[in-house]
Amino acid sequence: MKRMNYIKVSCLLAIIFITGCQTSEPVSSQFPKIAIAGIGIESSTFSPAQTEEEAFHASTGSDVFQMYSFLHQDSSLRNRAEWIPTLRGHALPGGIVTREAYESLVSKTLKMLRENGPYDGLFFDIHGAMSVVGLEDPEGDMIERIREVVGPDVLISTSMDLHGNVSQRLATYSDLITCYRMAPHEDAVESDRRAVTNLLERLESGKGKPAFKAWIPVPILLPGEKTSTRIEPGKGLYAKVDPVTRQDGVIDAAIWIGYAWADEPRNHAVVMVTGDDREQVVSSAEMLANEFWKVRNEFEFVAPTATLEESLAMALTSDSKPFIISDMGDNPTAGGAGDVTWTLQQILERPEFKDESGPQLIYASIPGPDLVAKAVDAGEGQTVTGMVGAMVDDRYAGPISLTGTVTAIRTGDIHAETEVVVRVGSVHVIVTKKRKPYHHESDFTNLGLDPRSADIVVVKIGYLVPELYDMRGGWVMALTPGGVDQDLERLPYKHIKRPMFPLDKDMEDPDLSAQLME
Ligand SMILES: [Zn+2]
């Protein structure tokens, strides 16, 4: 069913007169009616971890507005549509999502969509790198099922992470589609806002669906740690996106790096351009795809990489503090289990850190509910012994029995729930009840730790998020083992398309001509 009349502002007075304007939301017939839906996670299938429904912290109904600063009560965008937020969930990166969790989240979404339709538009907000047990291309599956409910005429605007994957099915069922243009993702809010603004403009102007949608799969698969947009060639490549979108016949353009730690035919880079001018849409998409292919050999890790032993040697002799070491292979923000103990075990065995007066090292972090419970019982200042780590991923090292002095206990974090700091020799180990990434200075200072004055800070992360990057004295990315091993050539791919750069180094130049999606 197609809704009408929202563009005709002249109807407003009549509608208010008839309806009596009983609702605080905009009068429905004056504005486009837009649903919000989507679940997001980046999940590694090369990790033994699994992700359950609770990890998505799903919001429903008006709580969903809290996720978007640009849709707060008095914002201009909020007042341009009648919004129907359904279910939005977003999980920390992790292991593959259980089928039960996925089906539960999707069926709740579809039920809410059914109850509140019909719609003019739908804002589909996803990450794009979700893996689900026994299901290929989950985001493609989800949008197909959403389409069945909302119908073919509803304008769907999809917003994604540039590390997501765009299957042909996702490209087909999305009318407008975009992704971040920055890694680290400093433009996440801006990207969502762009997806919503483009959707509103197409509905308000009556132009509706774009006449053309170009999709180009680019046979490149690279880790995020090589494709930061802070340095070349990522920087220059992504700088070409915005000028493309400023052409008259183009609505939006996007480049996806894709996600390297799952093994499906859709795992590769993609370029898409949407617009009304066929020639501009096609030539712009082909230009971006060719530019990407041209610089493929120039992608390098964004910081020096080394073994852990080499990294520690560099850190111990460095005059620049804090020296940050990325414990990269188990980076939970890329999909690692986050509880691999291999690195912490190596550090604790080193003689340099055995005494309290040794080099001050902060280790962030390791999940250890056993030790956390004991620390909470004992209290700050007390000595505790408890087990940490390797409950999910014990492939490289087993759980560690940690004995040390509790220097901080903090409760209430949405991810960690409870965090404690245990001092072992000169190492401050942050132990959490549940896993949590440490990205902000306040994550440390809230625990009485000063990362700036530490000699060494070890974080389970790949490239540094801006706050850590700006704080670093020195930085090296340690090639440690885990579910997001950065050496892609070691991963046992079976289902990705071949040939694929850089796995098939001598491959011929691919066909990068645009495919127009119906
Ligand atoms: Zn990302």
Short mmCIF file of C-alpha atoms and ligand atoms in Angstrom, two decimals, residues 42 127 161-164 180 182-185 333 463, ligand 1:
data_model
loop_
_atom_site.label_atom_id
_atom_site.label_comp_id
_atom_site.label_asym_id
_atom_site.label_seq_id
_atom_site.Cartn_x
_atom_site.Cartn_y
_atom_site.Cartn_z
CA GLU A 42 31.02 -7.56 13.37
CA HIS A 127 27.04 -2.86 10.55
CA ASP A 161 30.15 0.44 8.59
CA LEU A 162 32.79 0.47 5.87
CA HIS A 163 33.93 -2.90 7.26
CA GLY A 164 30.56 -4.39 6.36
CA TYR A 180 31.41 5.54 6.83
CA MET A 182 36.61 7.33 7.97
CA ALA A 183 38.49 4.60 9.84
CA PRO A 184 38.69 5.02 12.81
CA HIS A 185 34.98 5.82 12.46
CA THR A 333 36.58 -4.70 18.59
CA TYR A 463 44.77 0.46 15.18
ZN ZN B 1 34.41 -0.73 11.25
#
